[in-house]
Short mmCIF file of C-alpha atoms in Angstrom, two decimals:
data_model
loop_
_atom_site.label_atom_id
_atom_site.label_comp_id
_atom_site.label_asym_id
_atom_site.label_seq_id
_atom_site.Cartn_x
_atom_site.Cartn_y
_atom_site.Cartn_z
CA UNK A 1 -53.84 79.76 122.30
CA UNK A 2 -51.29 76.96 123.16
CA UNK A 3 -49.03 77.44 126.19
CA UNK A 4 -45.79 76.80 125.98
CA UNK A 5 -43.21 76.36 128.73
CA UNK A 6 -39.35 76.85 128.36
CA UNK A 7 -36.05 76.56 129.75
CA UNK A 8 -33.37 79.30 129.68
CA UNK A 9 -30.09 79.72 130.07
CA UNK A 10 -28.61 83.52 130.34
CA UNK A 11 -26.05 85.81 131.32
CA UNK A 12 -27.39 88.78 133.30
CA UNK A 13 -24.74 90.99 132.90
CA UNK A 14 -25.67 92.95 130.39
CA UNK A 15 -29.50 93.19 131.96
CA UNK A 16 -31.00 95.01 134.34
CA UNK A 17 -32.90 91.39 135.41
CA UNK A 18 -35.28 89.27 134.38
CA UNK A 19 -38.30 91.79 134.66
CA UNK A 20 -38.78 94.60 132.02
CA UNK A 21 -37.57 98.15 133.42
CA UNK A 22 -37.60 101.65 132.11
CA UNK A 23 -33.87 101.69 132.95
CA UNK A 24 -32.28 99.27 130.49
CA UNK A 25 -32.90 95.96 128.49
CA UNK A 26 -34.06 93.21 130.66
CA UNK A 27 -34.41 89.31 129.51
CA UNK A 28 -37.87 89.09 129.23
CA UNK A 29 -37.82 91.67 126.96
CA UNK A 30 -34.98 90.11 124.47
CA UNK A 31 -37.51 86.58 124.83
CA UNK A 32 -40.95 88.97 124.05
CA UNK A 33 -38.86 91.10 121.21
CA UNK A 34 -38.11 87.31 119.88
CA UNK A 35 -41.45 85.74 120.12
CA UNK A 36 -42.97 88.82 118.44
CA UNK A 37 -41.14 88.75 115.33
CA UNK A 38 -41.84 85.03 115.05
CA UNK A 39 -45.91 85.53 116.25
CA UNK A 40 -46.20 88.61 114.52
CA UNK A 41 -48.57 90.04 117.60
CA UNK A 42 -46.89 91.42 121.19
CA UNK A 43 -47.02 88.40 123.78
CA UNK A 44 -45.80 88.17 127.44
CA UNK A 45 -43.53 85.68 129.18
CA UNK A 46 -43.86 84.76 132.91
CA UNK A 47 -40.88 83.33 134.66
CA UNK A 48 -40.66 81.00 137.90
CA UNK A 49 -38.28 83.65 139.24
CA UNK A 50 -37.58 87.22 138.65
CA UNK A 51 -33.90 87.57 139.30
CA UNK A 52 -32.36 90.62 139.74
CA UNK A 53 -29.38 92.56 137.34
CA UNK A 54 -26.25 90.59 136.61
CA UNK A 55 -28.01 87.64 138.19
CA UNK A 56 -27.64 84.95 135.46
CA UNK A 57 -29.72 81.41 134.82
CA UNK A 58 -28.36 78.13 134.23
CA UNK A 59 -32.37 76.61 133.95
CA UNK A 60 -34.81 79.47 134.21
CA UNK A 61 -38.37 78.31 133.44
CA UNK A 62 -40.70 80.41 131.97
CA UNK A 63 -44.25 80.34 130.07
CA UNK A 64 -45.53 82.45 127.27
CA UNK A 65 -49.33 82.19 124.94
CA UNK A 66 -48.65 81.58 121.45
CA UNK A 67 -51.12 83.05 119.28
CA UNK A 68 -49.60 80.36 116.49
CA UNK A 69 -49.04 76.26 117.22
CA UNK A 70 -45.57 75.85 116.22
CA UNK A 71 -43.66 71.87 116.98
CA UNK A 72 -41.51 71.96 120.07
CA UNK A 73 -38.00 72.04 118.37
CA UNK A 74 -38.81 74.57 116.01
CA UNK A 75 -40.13 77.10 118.51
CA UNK A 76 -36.89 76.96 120.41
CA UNK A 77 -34.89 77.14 117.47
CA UNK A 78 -36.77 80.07 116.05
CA UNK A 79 -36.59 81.70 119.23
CA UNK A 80 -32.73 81.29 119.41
CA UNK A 81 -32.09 82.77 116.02
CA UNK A 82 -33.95 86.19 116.79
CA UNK A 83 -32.29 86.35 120.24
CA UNK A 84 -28.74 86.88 118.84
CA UNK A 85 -26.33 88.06 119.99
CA UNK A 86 -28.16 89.00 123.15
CA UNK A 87 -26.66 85.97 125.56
CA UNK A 88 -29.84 84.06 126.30
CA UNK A 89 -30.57 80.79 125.11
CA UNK A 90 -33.56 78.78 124.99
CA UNK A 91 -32.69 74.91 126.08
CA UNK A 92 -36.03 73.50 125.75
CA UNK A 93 -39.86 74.89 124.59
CA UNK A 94 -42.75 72.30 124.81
CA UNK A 95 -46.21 72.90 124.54
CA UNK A 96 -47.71 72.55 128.25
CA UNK A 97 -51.46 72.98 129.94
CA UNK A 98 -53.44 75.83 130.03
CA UNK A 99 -53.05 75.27 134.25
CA UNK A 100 -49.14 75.44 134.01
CA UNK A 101 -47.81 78.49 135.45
CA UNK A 102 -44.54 78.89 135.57
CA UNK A 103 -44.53 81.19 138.53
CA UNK A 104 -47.51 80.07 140.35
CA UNK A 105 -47.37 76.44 139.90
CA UNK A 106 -43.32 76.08 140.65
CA UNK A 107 -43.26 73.49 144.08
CA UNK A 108 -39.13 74.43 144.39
CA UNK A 109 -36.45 76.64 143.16
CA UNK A 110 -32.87 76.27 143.39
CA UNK A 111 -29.87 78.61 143.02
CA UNK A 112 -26.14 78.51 143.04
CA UNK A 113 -23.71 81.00 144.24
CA UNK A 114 -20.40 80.62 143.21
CA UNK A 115 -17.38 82.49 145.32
CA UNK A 116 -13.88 82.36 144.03
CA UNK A 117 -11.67 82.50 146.88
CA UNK A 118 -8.08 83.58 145.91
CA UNK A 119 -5.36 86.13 145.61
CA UNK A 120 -5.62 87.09 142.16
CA UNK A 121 -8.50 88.39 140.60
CA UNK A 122 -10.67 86.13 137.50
CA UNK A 123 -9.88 86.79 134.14
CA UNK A 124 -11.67 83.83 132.64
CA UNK A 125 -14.83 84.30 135.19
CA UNK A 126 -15.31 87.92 135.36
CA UNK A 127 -18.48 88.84 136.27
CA UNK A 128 -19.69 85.03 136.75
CA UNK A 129 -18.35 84.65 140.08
CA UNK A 130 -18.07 86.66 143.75
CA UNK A 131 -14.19 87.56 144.13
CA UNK A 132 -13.12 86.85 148.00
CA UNK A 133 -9.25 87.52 147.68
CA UNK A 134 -9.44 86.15 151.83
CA UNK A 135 -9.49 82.37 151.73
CA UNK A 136 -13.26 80.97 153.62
CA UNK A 137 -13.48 78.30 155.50
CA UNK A 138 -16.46 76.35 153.62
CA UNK A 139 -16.74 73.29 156.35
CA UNK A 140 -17.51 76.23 158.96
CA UNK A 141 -20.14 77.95 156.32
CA UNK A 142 -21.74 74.55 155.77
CA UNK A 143 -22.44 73.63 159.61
CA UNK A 144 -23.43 77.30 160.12
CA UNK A 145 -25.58 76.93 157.15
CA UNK A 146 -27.85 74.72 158.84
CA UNK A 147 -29.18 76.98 161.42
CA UNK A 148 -30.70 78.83 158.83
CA UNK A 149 -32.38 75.50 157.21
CA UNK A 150 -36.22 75.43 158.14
CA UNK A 151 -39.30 77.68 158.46
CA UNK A 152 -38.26 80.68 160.02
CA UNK A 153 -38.67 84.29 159.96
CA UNK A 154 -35.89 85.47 157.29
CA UNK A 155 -36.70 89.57 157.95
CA UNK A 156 -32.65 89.62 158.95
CA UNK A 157 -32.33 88.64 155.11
CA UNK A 158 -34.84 90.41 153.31
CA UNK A 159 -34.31 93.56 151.40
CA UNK A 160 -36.19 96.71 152.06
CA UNK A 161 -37.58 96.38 148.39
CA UNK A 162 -39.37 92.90 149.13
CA UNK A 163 -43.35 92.63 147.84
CA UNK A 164 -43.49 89.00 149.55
CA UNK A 165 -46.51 89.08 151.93
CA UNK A 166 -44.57 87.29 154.85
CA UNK A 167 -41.12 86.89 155.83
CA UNK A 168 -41.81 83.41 156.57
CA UNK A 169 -40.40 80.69 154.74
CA UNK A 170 -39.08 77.34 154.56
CA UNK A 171 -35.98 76.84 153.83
CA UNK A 172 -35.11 73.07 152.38
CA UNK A 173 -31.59 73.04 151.90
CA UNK A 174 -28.53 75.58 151.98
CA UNK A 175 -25.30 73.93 151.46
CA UNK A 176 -21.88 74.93 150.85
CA UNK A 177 -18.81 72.95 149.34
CA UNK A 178 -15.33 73.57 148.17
CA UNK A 179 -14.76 73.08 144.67
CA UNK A 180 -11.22 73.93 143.60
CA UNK A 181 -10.86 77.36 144.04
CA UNK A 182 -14.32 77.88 144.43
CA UNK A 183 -16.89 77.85 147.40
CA UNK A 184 -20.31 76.81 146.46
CA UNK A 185 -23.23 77.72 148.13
CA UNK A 186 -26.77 76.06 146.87
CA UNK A 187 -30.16 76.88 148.18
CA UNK A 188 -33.49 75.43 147.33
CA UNK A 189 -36.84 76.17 148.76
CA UNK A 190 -40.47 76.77 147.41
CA UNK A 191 -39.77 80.20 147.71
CA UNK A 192 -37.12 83.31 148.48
CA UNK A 193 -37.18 86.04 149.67
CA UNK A 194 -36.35 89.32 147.58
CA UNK A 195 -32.22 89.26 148.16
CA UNK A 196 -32.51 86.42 150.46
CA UNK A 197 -29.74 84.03 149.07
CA UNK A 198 -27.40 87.02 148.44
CA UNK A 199 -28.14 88.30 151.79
CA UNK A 200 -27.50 84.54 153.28
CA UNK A 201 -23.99 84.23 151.41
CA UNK A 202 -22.83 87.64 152.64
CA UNK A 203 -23.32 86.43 156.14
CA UNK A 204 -21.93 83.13 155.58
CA UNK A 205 -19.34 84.77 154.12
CA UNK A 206 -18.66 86.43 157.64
CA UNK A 207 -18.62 82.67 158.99
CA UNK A 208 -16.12 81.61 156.29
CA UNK A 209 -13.46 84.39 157.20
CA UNK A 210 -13.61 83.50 161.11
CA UNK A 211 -15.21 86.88 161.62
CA UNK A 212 -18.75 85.19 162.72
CA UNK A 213 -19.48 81.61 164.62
CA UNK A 214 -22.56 79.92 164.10
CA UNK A 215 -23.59 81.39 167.12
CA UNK A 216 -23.89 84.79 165.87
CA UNK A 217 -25.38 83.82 162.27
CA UNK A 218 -28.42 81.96 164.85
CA UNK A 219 -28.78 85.57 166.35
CA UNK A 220 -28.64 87.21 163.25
CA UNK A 221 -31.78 84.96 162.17
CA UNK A 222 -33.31 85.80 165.81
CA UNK A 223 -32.88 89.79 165.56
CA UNK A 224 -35.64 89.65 162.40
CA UNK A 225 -33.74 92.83 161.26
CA UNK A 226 -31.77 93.06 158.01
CA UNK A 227 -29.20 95.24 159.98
CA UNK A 228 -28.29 92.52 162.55
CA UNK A 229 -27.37 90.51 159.44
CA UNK A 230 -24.03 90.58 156.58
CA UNK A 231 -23.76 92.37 153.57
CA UNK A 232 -25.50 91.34 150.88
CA UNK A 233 -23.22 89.41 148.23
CA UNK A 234 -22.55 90.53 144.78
CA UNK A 235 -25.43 89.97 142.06
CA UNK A 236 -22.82 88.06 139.65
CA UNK A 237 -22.14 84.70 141.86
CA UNK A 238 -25.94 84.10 141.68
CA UNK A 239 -27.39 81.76 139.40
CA UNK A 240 -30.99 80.72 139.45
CA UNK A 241 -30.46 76.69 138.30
CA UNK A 242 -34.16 75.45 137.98
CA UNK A 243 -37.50 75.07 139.19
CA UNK A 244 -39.80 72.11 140.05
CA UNK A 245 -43.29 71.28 139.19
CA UNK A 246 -45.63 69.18 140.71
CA UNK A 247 -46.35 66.87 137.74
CA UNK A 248 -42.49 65.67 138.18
CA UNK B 1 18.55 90.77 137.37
CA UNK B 2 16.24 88.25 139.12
CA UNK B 3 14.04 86.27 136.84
CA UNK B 4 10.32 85.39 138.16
CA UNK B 5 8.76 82.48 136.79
CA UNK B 6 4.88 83.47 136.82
CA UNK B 7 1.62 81.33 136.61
CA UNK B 8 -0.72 83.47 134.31
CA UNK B 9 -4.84 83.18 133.62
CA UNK B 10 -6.61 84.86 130.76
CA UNK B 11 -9.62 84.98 128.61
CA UNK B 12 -8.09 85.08 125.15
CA UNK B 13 -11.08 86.67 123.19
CA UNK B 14 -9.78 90.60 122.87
CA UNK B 15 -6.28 89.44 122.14
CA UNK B 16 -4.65 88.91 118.81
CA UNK B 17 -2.71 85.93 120.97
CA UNK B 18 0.00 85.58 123.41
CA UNK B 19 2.88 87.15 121.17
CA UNK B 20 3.16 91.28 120.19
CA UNK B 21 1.74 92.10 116.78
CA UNK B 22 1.08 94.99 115.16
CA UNK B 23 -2.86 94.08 114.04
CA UNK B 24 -4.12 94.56 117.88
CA UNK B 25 -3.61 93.97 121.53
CA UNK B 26 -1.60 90.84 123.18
CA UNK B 27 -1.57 89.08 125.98
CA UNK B 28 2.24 89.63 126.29
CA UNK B 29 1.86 93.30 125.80
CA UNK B 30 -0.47 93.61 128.52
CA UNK B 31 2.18 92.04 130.81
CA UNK B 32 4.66 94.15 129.67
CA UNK B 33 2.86 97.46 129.89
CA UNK B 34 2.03 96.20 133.84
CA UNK B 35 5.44 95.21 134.39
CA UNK B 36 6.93 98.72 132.96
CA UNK B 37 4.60 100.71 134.91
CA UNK B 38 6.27 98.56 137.65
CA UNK B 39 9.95 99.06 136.84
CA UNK B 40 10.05 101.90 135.18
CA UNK B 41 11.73 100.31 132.13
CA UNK B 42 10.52 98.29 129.16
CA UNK B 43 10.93 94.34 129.91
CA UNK B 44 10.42 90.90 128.01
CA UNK B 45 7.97 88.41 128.84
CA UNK B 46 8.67 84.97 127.53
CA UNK B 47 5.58 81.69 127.60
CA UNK B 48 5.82 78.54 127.32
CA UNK B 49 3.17 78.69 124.71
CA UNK B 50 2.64 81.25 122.03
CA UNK B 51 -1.15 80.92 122.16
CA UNK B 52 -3.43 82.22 119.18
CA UNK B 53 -6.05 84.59 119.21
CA UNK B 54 -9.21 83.89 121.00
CA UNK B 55 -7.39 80.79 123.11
CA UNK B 56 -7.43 80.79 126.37
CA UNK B 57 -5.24 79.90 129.38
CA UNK B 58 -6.09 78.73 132.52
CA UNK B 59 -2.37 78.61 133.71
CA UNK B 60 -0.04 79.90 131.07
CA UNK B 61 3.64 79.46 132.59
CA UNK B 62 6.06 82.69 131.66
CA UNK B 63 9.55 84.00 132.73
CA UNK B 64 10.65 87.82 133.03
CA UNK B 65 14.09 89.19 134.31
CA UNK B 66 13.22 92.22 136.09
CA UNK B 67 15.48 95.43 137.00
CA UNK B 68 14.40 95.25 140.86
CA UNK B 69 13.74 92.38 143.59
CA UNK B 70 10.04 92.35 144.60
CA UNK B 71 8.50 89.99 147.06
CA UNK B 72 7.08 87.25 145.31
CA UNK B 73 3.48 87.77 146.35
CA UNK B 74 3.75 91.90 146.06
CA UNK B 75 5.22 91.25 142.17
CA UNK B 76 1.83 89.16 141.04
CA UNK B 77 -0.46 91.58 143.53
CA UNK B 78 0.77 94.95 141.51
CA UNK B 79 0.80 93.23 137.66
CA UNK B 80 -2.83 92.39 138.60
CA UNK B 81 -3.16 95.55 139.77
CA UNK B 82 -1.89 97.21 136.43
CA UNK B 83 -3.48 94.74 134.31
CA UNK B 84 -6.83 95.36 134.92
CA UNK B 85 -9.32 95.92 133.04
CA UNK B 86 -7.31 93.36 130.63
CA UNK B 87 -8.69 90.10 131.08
CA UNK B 88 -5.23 88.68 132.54
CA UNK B 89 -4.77 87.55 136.13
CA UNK B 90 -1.06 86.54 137.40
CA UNK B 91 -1.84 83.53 139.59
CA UNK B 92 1.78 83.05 140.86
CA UNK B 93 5.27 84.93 141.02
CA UNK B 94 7.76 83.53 142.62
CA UNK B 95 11.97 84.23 142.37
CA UNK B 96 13.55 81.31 140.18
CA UNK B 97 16.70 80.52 138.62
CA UNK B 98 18.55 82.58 135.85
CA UNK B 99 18.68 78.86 134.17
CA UNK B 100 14.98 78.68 133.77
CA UNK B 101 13.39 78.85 131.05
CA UNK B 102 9.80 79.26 130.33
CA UNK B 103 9.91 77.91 126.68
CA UNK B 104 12.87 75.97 126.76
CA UNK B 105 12.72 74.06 129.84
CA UNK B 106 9.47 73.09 129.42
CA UNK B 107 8.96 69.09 129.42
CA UNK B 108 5.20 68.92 128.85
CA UNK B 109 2.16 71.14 128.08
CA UNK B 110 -0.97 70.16 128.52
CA UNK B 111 -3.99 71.40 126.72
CA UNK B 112 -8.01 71.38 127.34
CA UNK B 113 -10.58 71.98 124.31
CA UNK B 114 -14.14 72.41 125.05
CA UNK B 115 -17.04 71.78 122.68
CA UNK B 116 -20.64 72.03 124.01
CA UNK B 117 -22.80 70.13 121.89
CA UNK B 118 -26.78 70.87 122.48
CA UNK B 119 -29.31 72.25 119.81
CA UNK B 120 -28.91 75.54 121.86
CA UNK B 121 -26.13 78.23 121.16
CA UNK B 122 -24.34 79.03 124.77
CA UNK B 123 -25.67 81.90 126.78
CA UNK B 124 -23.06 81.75 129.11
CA UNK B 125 -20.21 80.08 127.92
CA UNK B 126 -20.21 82.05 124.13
CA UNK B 127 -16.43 82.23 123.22
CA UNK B 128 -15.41 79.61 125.47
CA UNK B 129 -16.37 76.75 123.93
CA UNK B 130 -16.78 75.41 120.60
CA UNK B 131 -20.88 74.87 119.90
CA UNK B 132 -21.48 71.87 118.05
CA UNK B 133 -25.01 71.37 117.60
CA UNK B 134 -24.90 68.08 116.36
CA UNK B 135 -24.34 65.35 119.14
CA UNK B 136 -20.86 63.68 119.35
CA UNK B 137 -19.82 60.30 120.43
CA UNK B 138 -17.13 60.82 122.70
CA UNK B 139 -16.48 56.84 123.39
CA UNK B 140 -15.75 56.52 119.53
CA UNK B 141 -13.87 59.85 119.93
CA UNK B 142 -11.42 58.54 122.61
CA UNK B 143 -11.32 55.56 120.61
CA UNK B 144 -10.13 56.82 117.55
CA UNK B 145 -8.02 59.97 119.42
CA UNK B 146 -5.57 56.92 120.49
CA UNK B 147 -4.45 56.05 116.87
CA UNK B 148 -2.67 59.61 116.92
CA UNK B 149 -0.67 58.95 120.38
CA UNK B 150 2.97 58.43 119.84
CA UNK B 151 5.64 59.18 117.91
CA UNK B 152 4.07 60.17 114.58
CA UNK B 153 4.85 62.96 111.60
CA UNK B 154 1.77 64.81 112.20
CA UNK B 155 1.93 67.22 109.16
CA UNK B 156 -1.75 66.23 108.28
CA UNK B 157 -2.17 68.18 111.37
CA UNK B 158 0.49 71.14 110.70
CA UNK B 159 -0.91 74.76 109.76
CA UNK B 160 0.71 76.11 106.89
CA UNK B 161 2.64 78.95 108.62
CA UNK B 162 4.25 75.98 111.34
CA UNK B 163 7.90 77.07 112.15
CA UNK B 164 8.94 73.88 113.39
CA UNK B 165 11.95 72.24 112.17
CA UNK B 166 9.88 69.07 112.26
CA UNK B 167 6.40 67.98 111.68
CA UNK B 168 7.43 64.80 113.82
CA UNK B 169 6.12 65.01 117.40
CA UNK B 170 5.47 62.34 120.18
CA UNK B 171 1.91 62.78 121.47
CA UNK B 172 1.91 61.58 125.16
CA UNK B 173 -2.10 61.70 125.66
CA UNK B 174 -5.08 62.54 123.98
CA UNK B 175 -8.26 61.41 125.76
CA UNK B 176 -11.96 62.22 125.02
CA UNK B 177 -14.32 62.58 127.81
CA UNK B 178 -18.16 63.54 127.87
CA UNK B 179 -18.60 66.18 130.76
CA UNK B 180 -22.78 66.50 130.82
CA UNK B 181 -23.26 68.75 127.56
CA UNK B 182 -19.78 69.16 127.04
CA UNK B 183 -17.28 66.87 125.59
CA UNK B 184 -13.52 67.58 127.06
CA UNK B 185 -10.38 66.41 124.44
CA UNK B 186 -7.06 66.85 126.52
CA UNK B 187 -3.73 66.60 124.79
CA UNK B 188 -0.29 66.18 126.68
CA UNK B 189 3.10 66.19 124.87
CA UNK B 190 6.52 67.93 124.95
CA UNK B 191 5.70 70.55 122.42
CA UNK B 192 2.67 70.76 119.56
CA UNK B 193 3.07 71.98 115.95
CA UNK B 194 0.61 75.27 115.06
CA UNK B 195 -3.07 74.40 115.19
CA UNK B 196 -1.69 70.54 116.21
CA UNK B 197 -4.62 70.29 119.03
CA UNK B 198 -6.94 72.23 117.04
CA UNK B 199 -6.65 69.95 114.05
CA UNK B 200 -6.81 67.01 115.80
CA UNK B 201 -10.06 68.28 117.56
CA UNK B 202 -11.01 68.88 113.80
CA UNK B 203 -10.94 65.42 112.52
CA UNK B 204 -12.29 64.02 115.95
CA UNK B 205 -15.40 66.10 115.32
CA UNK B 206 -15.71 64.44 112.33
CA UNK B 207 -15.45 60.80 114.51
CA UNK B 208 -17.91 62.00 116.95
CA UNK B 209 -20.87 62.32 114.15
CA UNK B 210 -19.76 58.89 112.46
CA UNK B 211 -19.17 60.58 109.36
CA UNK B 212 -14.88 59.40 110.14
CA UNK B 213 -14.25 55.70 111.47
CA UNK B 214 -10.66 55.25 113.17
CA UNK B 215 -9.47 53.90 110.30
CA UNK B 216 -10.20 57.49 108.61
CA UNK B 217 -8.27 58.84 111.48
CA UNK B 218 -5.31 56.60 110.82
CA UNK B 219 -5.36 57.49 107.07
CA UNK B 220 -5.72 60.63 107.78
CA UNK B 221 -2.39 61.06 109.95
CA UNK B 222 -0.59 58.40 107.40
CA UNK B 223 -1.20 61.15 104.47
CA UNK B 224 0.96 63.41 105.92
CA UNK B 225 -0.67 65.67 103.85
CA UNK B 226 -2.97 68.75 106.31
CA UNK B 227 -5.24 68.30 103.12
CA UNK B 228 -6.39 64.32 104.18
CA UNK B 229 -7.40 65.88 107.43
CA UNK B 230 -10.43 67.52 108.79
CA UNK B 231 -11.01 71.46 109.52
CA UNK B 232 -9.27 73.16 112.04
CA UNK B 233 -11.95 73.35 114.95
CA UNK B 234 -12.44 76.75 116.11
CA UNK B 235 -9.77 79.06 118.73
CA UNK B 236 -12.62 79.19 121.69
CA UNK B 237 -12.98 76.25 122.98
CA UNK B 238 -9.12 75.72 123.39
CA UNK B 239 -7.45 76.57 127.07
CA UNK B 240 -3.59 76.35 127.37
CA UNK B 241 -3.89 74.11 130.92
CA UNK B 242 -0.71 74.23 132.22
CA UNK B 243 3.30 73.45 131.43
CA UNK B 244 5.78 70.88 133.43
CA UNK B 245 9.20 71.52 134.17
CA UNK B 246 12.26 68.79 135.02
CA UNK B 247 12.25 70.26 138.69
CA UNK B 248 9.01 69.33 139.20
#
């Protein structure tokens, strides 16, 4: 059966996440639901990250076994037209090794949280961004920021739910940067945590307002205890924007 | 009765347009309703620009004389505050002069139109851009886009139900830029006939695929006929940006 790997771009609003739950449709159920009409047979994606409700993707990547061989355009194309209207979107579908795995094989993933800081509330990005009405200070976030960059113990930003054996991970890069109205916050490591970036932008958060120094987001890291830490920002300023393979 | 001049965001999809009708909800009804619940007595809203339905603004300029002085920032906090769930966010209220004018002091108005032009439908941007699927060349775009700056009759580019006294118009800008997947047309000029940017977006589709040279273009406005010219590109992708005034 020929592998195939795939980019996608959704909106996780309407989803309860990536994964398929009893509660409600999830994305790799509108992708499966596609790819079975086309295949005629049930078949099963695998994702390089399984984000969470409301969480959308700018570049997930994903695999699935095609019982059929079908050229690399088409297969995207054909997947598009059974996914209407549900909002994902296949960007790109190419047939790949029998060792790619999305999940197992990704070397780095990278997310973007987006915060709108101002007064009035979005009407053009509902749902698509984190509303802060207080203004943040994102040169503050950013130094703070680094103190969380590296292999540490991230229990102060893990959720209770988390399957990961270890709460040790490494960290590459977490950076933050006005844009406009906006304050961006982009993360990229091999690997997260269950909650960990929104956990990490609800205690930068704390940073931006004043509220917390740097200081107290380094003991926050040191306490290893998800209480000593913020609140854990809102599912709709996360994006998950790709994943890395070794081969590139 | 002091008159606020107000800076006003919305997502234009679940509107019939900026202006009451009878065939659905409008952007100036919602301000009105918020503003009543206010006052406590029915008031007028007037725009700069009567946008259609499903076009957006990202900051629509309006005026309303209301029966009661509120502090600026307390006037846009409650409309929001009323407005929601609408899709309309009052960026900015602030006291002006009974001499202002939000249609007829305007100097300039500036508009954006998006089209995103990938194989892919959008996932996240669906009804806020125009998806082209075919590639466009936005160098031959800009190109051509500068034959219809100036001082022109522009009724190749007039919808039929225009109440303008005149189809002649001086067109201050129109650029073409490619923003990654996107390509951004902005228009700038004192005042635009009905469906002026939209047509002109129209016919500069019809650049970007090489099927018009800017001779076509030229031809095209030189008709003076809306038949010479292309189709009217769709109300999504276009965003009312924003509206000058002498003082400023």
């Amino acid at each position: 059966m020929p592998r195939y790997k795939l980019v996608i771009e959704y909106d996780g609003a309407p989803f309860v996440g990536w994964q398929r739950q009893d509660n409600g449709p999830s994305v790799q159920q509108a992708l499966e639901e596609a790819a079975e009409r086309i295949c005629g047979e049930p078949v099963r994606f695998h994702a390089a990250g399984r984000t969470d409700s409301g969480v959308h993707a700018l570049g997930m990547v994903a695999h699935v076994d095609l019982p059929k061989t079908l050229p690399d355009g088409k297969l995207a194309d054909a997947l598009n037209a059974h996914l209407r209207p549900a909002p994902v979107a296949v960007l790109m579908a190419e047939d790949t090794g029998e060792d790619f795995h999305a999940r197992f094989s990704c070397i780095e993933r990278r997310y973007l949280y987006r915060i709108l800081t101002r007064r009035a509330d979005p009407a053009l990005d509902r749902g698509r961004v984190w509303w802060h009405a207080r203004s943040l200070d994102a040169d503050a976030m950013h130094a703070a920021a680094q103190v969380l960059v590296g292999h540490h113990d991230f229990s102060s930003f893990r959720a209770a739910e988390c399957q990961a054996d270890s709460p040790v991970k490494t960290l590459d890069d977490l950076s933050v940067a006005r844009c406009a109205e906006e304050v961006h916050v982009t993360a990229r490591a091999r690997s997260f945590l269950h909650h960990q970036v929104r956990n990490m932008v609800g205690s930068l958060a704390l940073v931006g307002t004043g509220k917390w120094s740097a200081a107290d987001l380094r003991a926050a890291l040191e306490a290893r205890d998800r209480a000593a830490a913020g609140p854990t920002a809102p599912a709709c300023g996360l994006y998950f924007v790709s994943a890395r393979y070794g081969e590139e």
